[in-house]
Amino acid sequence: MAFRSRENQHYYLIARHSGKALGFSSNTPGSELRQMTFDPKNNLQKFRFDRGGDNFYWLKLPHYDRYVAIHDSSQNDKAPVILWQWDPSGENSRFLMEPAGDGYYRIKAMHSNKFLDVYLAKTTDDASVVQHSLTSTDNQLFKPVPVIDQAVDAKATSYTEVNDLVRTGALSLIGQIPTAGGSLSFLVGLFWSEHNKLADLWEQMKSYVDNRIRELLKEAQLKQLREMLAGQLKVLNEIKNSPGLKGPKLEEVILRIVEKEPHFLEQSKEVLPYLVGLGTIMITLRHMMVVNYKDLYGKEPDQATLDANKTQLKNSIAEYTDAVNKTRAELMDWRMTFLEKWIGFPSQVKDSMVKDTYDGWSMAWLWDTYLTNVEDCKIRAEHAALQRRNQISVQYESELNEFLRAAKCWPYFDPASKPYTETVIKKEVGSFGGPYTHNPFSGVSGERITKIIAHTNEAYKLCGLEVFYNEKSSGLKGRVGKSSETIALQDGEYINSVHGYHYNAVEGIWFTTQKGNIAGAGNPKPRKPSRFFCADLADGLNPRLVKISGSYKNNEIEQLTFHWEYID
């Protein structure tokens, strides 16, 4: 989905090809952006994303009150990226974050439509960062990593990466069962740092969730849970490195967690940043008591002990899964509370309006002087509210699914469960556009999108759309415009991001691939950016667009719905 930065959150920008950070050697205006070895204490490597209109960001060095810009507003390749003073009207300091998958983004300068680029893909310190035309190479990919207090790890790891580590580690445990030492190494290696502190991933979890439900988090409970986790992980680290039988010592850790966990399970949404980690730790320990008992105790368990351990494992899986499901439902309900609509009265507000105070989205339809269009305005507002609700239910759920992905593995820790198998998840985002339809189209199922042609009319609005599946056109929907753009997908390339503008119809649409190619139609800078929409799913799920459905009339695209798939 579109990049979302929490207000006042600072980030490192890490280049994918080198693993090194972007930064400046000084805070002097005109200093050029460079690649350098990551240093968590270097304030010249810390950026803040300040949101502007039209879905762009200003990149600020918050400690020095200066901004990133393209030198001299140049349109050329190799133009330096520099540090400059605040210029709210300068498009050379406005940037778009285009998702590229796996938590990485391309950073596009709005004035030139070119990308930040570590020049010549150098991996050395002091390599220049310039703007450059799209190359589809890793030196144009950057991951924003939240700056956390008292970082302990020497490597900047994004939440998407640590989330994958938790999930991959869990899958390895339930796939080919390792030794007891392997399970302990997984827990300690992932959740504990070599500096004898909680690993940075705990704060990355918190930062990810902060961006979405900050109002619900309770810092006191989080602090208590963090302290409890730190204590028990420290003990687990000592157990891992100690000689002799480990079973009795692990039992003590489990019992200490059991004493505390009801308090946190009852407040699952308030401590959500750490809930998945806590559940994974507890279920892994219970799992070890079932499948690694002989290694832990030096003997086979009797039947009563084995049955008791199996029951405790099942109970832990059920308790944590129930807590996650309860939290998911509560958060979805909470998210919907931000959606407001009102019709107004002739003596008061003469419009019908829908507003989402979560992110500032809104739409309004003004009543005419003689109130002849009141019913039409009501219909449009009701439809817009329903559209927004449907959009939220799918997209916000995908963000929760991304964060809670490891929890999906928990039931498979039970040796009696069926083996975990990946499945193709299908989701629809939309519709977008007005309430009235004339010529519906359903797209083509089971075939790959290979090309899209989008047409713009004289009013700078989308007027026609032609989608090709397996190189075959599904037919032009709408009409040919005065101009058009084409995006032709190469082998292995797919669309991972869609955004646009809509009101009584879809007025603009742009498609972006994971390789950075983009094409669309309409006015990229409309008068009312509040009508902006993003039709993506959570970026960490690596979704791909597989179909487009909707309706049209003459030279107007009335509605569009976007069909996505991802593997989970």
Coordinates of C-alpha atoms in Angstrom, one line a residue, residues 19 21 29 32 50 60 81 141 158 190 207 212 255 267 281 320 328 374 397 481-482 487 549 561 564-565:
G19 CA 22.8 -2.5 2.8
A21 CA 22.4 4.1 4.7
P29 CA 22.9 23.9 2.5
E32 CA 25.2 16.3 -1.4
D50 CA 6.3 15.3 6.1
K60 CA 13.4 16.5 6.1
V81 CA 20.5 15.3 -4.5
L141 CA 15.4 0.7 -4.0
S158 CA 12.7 -3.0 8.7
L190 CA 15.4 -13.7 16.8
S207 CA 6.5 1.4 15.3
R212 CA -2.1 2.4 12.6
L255 CA 5.5 -20.9 34.6
Q267 CA -5.7 -6.3 26.9
I281 CA 7.6 -17.5 22.3
Y320 CA -3.3 -16.7 21.7
R328 CA -8.6 -8.1 14.9
V374 CA -31.1 16.6 -3.1
E397 CA -7.6 -6.0 7.2
G481 CA -8.8 10.1 -25.9
K482 CA -6.6 12.8 -27.1
I487 CA 2.2 -0.2 -19.6
S549 CA -13.8 -5.1 -13.4
T561 CA -12.8 -2.7 -8.9
W564 CA -5.6 -8.9 -6.1
E565 CA -3.8 -12.2 -5.2

